[in-house]
PDB file of C-alpha atoms in Angstrom:
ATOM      1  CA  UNK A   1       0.000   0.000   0.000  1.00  0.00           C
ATOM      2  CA  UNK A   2       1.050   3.172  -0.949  1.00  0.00           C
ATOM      3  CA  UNK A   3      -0.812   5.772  -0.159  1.00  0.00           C
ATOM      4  CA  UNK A   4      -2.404   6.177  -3.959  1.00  0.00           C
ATOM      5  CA  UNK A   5      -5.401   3.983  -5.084  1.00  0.00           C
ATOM      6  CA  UNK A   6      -6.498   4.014  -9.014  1.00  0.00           C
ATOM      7  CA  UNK A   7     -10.152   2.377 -10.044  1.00  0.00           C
ATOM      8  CA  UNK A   8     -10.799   0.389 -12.422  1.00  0.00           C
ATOM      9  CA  UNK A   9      -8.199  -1.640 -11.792  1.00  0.00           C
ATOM     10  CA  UNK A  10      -9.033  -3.213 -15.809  1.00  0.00           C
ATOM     11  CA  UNK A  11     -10.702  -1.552 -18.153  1.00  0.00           C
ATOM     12  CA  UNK A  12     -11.737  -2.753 -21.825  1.00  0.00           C
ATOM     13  CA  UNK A  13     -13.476  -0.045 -23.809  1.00  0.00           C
ATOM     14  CA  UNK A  14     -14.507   0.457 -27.376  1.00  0.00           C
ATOM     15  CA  UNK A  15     -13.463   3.020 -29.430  1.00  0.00           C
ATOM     16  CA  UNK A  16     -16.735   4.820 -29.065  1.00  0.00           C
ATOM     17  CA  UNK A  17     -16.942   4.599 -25.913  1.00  0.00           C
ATOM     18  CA  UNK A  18     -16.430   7.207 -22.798  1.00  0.00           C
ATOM     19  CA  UNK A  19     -14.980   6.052 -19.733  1.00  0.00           C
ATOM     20  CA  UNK A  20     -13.126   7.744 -16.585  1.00  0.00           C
ATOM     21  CA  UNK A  21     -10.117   6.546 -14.509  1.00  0.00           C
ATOM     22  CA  UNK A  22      -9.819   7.530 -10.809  1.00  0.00           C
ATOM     23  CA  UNK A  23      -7.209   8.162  -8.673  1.00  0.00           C
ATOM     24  CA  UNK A  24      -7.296   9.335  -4.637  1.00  0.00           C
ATOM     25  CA  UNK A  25      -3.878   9.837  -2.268  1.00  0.00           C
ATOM     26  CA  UNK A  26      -4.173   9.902   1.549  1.00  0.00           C
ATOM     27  CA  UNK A  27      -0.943  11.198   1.766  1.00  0.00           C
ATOM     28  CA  UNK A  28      -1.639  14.834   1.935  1.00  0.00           C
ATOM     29  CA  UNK A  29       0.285  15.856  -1.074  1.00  0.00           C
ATOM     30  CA  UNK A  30       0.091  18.520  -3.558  1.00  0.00           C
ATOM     31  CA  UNK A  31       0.875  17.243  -6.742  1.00  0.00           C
ATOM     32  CA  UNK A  32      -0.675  14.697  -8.183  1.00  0.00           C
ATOM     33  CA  UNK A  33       0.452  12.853 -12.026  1.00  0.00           C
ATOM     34  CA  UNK A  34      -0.676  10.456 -14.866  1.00  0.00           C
ATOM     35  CA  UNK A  35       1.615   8.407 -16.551  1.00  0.00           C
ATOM     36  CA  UNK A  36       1.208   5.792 -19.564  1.00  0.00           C
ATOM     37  CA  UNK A  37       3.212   2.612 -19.582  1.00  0.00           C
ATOM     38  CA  UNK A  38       2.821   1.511 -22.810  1.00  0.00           C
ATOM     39  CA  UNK A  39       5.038  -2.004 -23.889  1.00  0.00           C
ATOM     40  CA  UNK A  40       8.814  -1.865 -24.543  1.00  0.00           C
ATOM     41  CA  UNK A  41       8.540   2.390 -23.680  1.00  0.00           C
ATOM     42  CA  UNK A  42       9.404   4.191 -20.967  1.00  0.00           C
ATOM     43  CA  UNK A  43       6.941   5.455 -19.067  1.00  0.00           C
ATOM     44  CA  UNK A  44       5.856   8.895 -20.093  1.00  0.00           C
ATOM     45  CA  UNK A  45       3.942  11.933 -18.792  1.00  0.00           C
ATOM     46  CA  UNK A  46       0.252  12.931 -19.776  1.00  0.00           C
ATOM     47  CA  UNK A  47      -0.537  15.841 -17.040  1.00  0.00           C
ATOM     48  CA  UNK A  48       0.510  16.922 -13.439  1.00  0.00           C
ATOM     49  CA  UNK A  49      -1.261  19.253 -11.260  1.00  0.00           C
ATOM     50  CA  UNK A  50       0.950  21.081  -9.041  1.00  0.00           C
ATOM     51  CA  UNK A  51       0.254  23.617  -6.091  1.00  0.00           C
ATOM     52  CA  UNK A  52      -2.998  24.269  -7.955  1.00  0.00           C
ATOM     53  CA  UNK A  53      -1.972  24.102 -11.339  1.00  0.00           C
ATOM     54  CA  UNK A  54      -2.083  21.962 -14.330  1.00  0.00           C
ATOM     55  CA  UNK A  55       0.835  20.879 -16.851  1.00  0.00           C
ATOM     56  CA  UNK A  56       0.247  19.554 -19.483  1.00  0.00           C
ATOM     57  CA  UNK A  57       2.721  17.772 -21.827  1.00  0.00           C
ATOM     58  CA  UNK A  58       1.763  19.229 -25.090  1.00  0.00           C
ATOM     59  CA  UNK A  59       1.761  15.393 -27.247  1.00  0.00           C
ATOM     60  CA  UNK A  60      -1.115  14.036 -25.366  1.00  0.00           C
ATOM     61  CA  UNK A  61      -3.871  13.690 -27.438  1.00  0.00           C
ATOM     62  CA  UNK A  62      -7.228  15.526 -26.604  1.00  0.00           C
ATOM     63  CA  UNK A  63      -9.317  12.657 -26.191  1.00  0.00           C
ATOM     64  CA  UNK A  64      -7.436  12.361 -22.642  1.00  0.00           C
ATOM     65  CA  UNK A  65      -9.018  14.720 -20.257  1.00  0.00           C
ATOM     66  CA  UNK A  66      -7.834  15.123 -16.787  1.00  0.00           C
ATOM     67  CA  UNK A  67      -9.806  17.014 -13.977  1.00  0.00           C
ATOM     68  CA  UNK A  68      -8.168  17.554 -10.367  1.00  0.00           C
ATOM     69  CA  UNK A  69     -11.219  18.825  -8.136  1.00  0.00           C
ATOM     70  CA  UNK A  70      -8.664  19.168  -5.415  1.00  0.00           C
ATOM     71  CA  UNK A  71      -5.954  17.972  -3.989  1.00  0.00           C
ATOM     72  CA  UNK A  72      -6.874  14.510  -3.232  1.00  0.00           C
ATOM     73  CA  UNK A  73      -8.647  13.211  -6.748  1.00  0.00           C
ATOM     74  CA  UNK A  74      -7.536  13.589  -9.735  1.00  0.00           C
ATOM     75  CA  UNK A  75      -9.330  11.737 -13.395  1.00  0.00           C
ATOM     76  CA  UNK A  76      -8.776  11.225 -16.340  1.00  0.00           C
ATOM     77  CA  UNK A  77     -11.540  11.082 -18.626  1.00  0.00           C
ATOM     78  CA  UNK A  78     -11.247   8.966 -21.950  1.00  0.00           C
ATOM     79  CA  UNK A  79     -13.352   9.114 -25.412  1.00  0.00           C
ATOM     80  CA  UNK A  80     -12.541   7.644 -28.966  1.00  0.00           C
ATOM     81  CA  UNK A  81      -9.598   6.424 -27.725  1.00  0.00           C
ATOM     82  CA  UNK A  82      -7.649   4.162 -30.202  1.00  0.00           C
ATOM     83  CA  UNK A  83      -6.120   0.842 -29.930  1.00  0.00           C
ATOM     84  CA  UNK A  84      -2.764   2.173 -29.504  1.00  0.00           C
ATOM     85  CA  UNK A  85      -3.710   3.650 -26.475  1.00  0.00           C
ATOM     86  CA  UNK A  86      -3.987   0.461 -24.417  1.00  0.00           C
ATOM     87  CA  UNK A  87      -1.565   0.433 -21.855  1.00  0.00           C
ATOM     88  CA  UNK A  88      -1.144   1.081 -17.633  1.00  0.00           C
ATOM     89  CA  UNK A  89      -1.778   3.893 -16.720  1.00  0.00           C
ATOM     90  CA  UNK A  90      -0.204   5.044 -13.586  1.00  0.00           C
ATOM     91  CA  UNK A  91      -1.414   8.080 -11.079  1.00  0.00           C
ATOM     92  CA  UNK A  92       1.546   9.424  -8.853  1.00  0.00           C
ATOM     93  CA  UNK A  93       1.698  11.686  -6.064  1.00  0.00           C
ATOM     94  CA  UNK A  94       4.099  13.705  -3.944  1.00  0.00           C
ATOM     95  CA  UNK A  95       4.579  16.665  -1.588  1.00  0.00           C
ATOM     96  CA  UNK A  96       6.075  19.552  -3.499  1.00  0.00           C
ATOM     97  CA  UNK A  97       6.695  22.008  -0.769  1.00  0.00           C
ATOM     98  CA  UNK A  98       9.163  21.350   2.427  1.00  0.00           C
ATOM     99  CA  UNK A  99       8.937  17.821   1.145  1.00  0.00           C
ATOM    100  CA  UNK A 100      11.105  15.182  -0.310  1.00  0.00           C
ATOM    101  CA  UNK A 101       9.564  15.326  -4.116  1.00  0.00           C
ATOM    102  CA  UNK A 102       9.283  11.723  -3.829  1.00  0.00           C
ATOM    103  CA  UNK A 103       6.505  10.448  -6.191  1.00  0.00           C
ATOM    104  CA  UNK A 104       4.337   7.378  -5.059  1.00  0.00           C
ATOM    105  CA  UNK A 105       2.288   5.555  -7.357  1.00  0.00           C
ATOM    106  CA  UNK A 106      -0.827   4.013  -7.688  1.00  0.00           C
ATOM    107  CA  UNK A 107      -1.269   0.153  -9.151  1.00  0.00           C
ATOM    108  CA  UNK A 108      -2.102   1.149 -12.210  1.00  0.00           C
ATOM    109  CA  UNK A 109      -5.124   0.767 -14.365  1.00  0.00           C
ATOM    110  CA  UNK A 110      -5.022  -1.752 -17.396  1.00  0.00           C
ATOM    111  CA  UNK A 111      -6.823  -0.586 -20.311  1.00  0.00           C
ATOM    112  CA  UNK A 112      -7.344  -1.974 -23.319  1.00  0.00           C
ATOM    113  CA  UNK A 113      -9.084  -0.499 -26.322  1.00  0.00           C
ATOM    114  CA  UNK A 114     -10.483  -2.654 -28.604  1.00  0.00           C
TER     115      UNK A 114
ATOM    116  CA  UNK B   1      16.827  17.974 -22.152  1.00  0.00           C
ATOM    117  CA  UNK B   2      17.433  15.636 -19.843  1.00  0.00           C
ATOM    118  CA  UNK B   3      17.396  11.662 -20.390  1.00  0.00           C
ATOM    119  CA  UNK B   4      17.678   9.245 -18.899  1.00  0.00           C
ATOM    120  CA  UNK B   5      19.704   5.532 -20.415  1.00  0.00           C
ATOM    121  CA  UNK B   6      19.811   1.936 -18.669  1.00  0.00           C
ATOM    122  CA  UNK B   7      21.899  -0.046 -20.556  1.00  0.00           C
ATOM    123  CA  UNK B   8      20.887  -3.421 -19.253  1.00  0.00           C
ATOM    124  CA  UNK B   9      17.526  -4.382 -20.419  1.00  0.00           C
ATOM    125  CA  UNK B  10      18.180  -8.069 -18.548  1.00  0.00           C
ATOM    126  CA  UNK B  11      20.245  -9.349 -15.428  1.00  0.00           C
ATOM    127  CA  UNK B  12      20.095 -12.340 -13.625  1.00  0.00           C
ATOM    128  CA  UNK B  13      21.511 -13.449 -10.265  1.00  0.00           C
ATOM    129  CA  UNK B  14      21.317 -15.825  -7.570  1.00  0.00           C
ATOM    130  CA  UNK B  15      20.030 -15.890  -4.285  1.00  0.00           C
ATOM    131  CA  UNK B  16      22.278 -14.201  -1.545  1.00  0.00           C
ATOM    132  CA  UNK B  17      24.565 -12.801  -4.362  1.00  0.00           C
ATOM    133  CA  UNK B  18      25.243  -9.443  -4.988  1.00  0.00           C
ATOM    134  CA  UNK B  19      24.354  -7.639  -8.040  1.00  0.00           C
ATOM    135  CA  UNK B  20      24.612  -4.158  -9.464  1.00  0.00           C
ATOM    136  CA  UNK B  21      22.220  -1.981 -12.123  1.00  0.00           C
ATOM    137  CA  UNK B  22      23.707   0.625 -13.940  1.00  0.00           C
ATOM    138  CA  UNK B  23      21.965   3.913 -15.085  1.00  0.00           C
ATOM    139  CA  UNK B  24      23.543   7.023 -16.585  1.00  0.00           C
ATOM    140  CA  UNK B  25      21.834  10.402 -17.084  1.00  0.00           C
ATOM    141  CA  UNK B  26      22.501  13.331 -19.108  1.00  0.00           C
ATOM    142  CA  UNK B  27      21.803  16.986 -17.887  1.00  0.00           C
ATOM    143  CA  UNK B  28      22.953  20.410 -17.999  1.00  0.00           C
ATOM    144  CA  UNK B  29      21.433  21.353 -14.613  1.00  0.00           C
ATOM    145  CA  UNK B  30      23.000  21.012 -11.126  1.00  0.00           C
ATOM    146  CA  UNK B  31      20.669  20.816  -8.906  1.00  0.00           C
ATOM    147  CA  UNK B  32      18.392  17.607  -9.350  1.00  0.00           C
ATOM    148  CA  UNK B  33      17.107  14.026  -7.881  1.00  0.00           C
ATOM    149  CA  UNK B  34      18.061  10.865  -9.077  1.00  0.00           C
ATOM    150  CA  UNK B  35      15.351   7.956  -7.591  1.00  0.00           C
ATOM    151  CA  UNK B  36      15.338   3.874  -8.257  1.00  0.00           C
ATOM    152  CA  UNK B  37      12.338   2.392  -8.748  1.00  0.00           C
ATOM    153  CA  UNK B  38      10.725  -1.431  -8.776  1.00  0.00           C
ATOM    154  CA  UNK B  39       8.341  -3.042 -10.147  1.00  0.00           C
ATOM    155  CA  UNK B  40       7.417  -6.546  -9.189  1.00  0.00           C
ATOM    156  CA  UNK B  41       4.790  -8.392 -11.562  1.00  0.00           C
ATOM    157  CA  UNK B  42       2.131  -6.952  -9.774  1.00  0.00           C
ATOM    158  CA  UNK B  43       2.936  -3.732 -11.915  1.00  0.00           C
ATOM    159  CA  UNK B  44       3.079  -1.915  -8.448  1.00  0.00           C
ATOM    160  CA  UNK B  45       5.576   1.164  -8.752  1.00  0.00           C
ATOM    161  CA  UNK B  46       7.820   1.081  -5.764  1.00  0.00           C
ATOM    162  CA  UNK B  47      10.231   3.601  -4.422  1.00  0.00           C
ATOM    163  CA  UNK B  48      13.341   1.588  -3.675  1.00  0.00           C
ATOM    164  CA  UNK B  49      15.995   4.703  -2.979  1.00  0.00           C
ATOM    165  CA  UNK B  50      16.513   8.245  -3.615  1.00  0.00           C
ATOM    166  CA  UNK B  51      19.767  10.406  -3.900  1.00  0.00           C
ATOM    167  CA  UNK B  52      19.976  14.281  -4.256  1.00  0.00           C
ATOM    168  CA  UNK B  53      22.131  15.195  -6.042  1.00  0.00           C
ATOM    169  CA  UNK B  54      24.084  17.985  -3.595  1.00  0.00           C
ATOM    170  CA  UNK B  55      24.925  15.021  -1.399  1.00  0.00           C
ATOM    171  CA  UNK B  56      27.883  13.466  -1.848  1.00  0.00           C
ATOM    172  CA  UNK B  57      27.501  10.432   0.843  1.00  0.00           C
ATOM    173  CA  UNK B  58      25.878   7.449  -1.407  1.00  0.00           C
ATOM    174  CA  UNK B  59      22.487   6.722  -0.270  1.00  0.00           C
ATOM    175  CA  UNK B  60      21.651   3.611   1.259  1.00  0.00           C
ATOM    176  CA  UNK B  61      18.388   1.484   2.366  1.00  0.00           C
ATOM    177  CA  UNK B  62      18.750  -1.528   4.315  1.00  0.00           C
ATOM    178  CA  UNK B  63      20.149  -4.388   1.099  1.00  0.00           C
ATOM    179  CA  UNK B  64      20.097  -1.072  -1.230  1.00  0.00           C
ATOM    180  CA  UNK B  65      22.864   1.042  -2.062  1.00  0.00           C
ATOM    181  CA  UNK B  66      23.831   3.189  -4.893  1.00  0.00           C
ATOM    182  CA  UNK B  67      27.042   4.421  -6.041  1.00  0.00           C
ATOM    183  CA  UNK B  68      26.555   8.757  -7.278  1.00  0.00           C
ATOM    184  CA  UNK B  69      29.454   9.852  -9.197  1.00  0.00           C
ATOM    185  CA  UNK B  70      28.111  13.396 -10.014  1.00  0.00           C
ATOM    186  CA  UNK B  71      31.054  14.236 -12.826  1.00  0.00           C
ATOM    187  CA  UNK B  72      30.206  11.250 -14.311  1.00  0.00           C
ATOM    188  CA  UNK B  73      26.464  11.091 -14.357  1.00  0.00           C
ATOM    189  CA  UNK B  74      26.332   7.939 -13.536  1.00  0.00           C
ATOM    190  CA  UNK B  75      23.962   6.440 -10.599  1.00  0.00           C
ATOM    191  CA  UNK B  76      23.915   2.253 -10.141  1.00  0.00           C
ATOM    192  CA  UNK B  77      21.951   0.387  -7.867  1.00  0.00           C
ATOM    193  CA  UNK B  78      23.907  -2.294  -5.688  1.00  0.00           C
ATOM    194  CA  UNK B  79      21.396  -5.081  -3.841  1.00  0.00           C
ATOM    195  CA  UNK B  80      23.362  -7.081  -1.863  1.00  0.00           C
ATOM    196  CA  UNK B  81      22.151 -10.842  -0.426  1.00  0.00           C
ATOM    197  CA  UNK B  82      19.719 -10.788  -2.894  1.00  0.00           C
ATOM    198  CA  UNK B  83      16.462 -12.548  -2.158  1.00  0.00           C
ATOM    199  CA  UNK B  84      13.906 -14.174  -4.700  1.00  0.00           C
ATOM    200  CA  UNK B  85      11.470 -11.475  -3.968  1.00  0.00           C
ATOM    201  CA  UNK B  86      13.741  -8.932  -5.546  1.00  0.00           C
ATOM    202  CA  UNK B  87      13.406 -10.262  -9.139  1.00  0.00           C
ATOM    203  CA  UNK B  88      11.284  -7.217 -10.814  1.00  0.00           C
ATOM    204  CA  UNK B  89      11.646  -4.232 -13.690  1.00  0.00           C
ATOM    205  CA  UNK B  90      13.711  -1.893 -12.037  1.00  0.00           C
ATOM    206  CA  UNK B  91      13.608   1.760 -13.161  1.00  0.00           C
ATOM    207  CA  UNK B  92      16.418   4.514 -12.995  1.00  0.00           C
ATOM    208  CA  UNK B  93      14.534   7.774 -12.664  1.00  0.00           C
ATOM    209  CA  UNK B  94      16.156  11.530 -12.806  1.00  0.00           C
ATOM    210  CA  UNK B  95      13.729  14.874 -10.990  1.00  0.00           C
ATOM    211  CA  UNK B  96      14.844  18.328 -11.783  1.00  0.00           C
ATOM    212  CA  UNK B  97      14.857  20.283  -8.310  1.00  0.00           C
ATOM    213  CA  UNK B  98      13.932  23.634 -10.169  1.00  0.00           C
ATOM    214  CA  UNK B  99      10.380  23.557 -10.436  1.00  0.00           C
ATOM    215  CA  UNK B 100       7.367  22.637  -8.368  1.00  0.00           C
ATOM    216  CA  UNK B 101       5.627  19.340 -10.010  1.00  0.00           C
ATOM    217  CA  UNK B 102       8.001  18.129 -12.372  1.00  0.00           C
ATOM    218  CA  UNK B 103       7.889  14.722 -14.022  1.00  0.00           C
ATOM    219  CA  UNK B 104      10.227  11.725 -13.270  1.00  0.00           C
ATOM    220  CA  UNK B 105      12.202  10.965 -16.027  1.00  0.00           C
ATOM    221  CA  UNK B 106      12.386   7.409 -16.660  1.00  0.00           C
ATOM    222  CA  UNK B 107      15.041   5.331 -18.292  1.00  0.00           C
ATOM    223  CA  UNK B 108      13.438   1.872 -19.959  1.00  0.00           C
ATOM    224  CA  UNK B 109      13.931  -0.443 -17.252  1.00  0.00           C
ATOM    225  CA  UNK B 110      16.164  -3.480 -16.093  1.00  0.00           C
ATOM    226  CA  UNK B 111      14.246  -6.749 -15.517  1.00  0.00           C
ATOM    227  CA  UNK B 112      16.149  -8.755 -13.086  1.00  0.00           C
ATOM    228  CA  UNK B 113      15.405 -12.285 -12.110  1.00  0.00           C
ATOM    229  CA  UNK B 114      16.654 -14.110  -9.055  1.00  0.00           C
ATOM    230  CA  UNK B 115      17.470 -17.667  -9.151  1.00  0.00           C
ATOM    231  CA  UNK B 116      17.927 -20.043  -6.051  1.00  0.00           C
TER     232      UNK B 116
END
């Protein structure tokens, strides 16, 4: 246990479909992350939120939406997604004031798209 | 920008033997974190050791260690008496320490497997 908890924990969606992922931390930290882990890739970053705001890495698609409502929860919405966007995707935490900027993660939700 | 390489994409070692990861970075900044993560089949991301970079004492954590040589950007991961349970993907991850909320920077992973 790490603090971070992600639902669904699997996920198969059609391309048409809408669907959200959720992520909570009880660890009282301000930032909060989404990662994808996609097969024989590093893993890479979709958004953080950080002391209020968002940062976003320009490549992501827009058929990802996040939404942080506070500190606690953050989502990421999905819609037309495409096959190539199956993968894990990770939600990370940490404290980024007077803390140790150590991120903790979730366990991941597997989605596939088919 | 910064990356981030592992050059091992497999190791393998046996139970109570001691084996070491190597990572290697690239940055122009000086001021930064350098973290090892692993993760087990469960997919589970987990925080094995950390290092800032201002430090020059090698961190440590119980069978972890890791060996910092700043000039060289380099930053391996040593597990001594290593135990079946430590077979996993282990990631070498790099932090910049100049802005609030910035991304880990991953390198592509290590899986190591532990024989008995």
């Amino acid at each position: 246990e790490t603090g971070v908890t992600q639902t669904p924990r699997h996920l198969v969606m059609g391309m048409t479909n809408k669907k959200s992922l959720k992520c909570e931390q009880h660890l009282g930290h301000n930032a909060m992350y989404w990662y994808k882990q996609s097969a024989k890739k590093p893993l890479e970053l979709m958004f953080v939120y950080s002391l209020e705001e968002r940062v976003e890495n320009n490549s992501v698609p827009s058929r990802f939406s996040p939404e942080c409502p506070n500190s606690s929860h953050l989502f990421l919405h999905l819609h037309t997604l495409q096959p190539e966007d199956s993968a894990l995707y990770l939600c990370a935490s940490s404290q980024e004031t007077g803390g140790s900027y150590e991120q903790y993660f979730g366990p991941g939700t597997r989605l596939t798209v088919t | 920008a910064q990356t981030v390489t592992q050059s091992q994409p497999e190791m393998s070692v046996q139970e109570a033997e001691t084996v070491t990861l190597s990572c290697t970075y690239d940055t122009s900044e000086s001021d930064y974190y350098l973290f090892w993560y692993k993760q087990p089949p469960s997919r589970q991301m987990i925080l094995v050791i950390r290092q800032e970079a201002y430090k020059q004492q090698n961190a440590t954590e119980n069978r972890f260690s890791v060996n910092f040589q700043k000039a060289a950007k380099s930053f391996s991961l040593k597990i001594s008496d290593s135990q079946l349970g430590d077979a996993a993907m282990y990631f070498c991850a790099y932090r910049s320490a100049n802005q609030a909320g910035t991304a880990l920077i991953f390198g592509k992973g290590t899986t190591l497997s532990v024989s008995s």
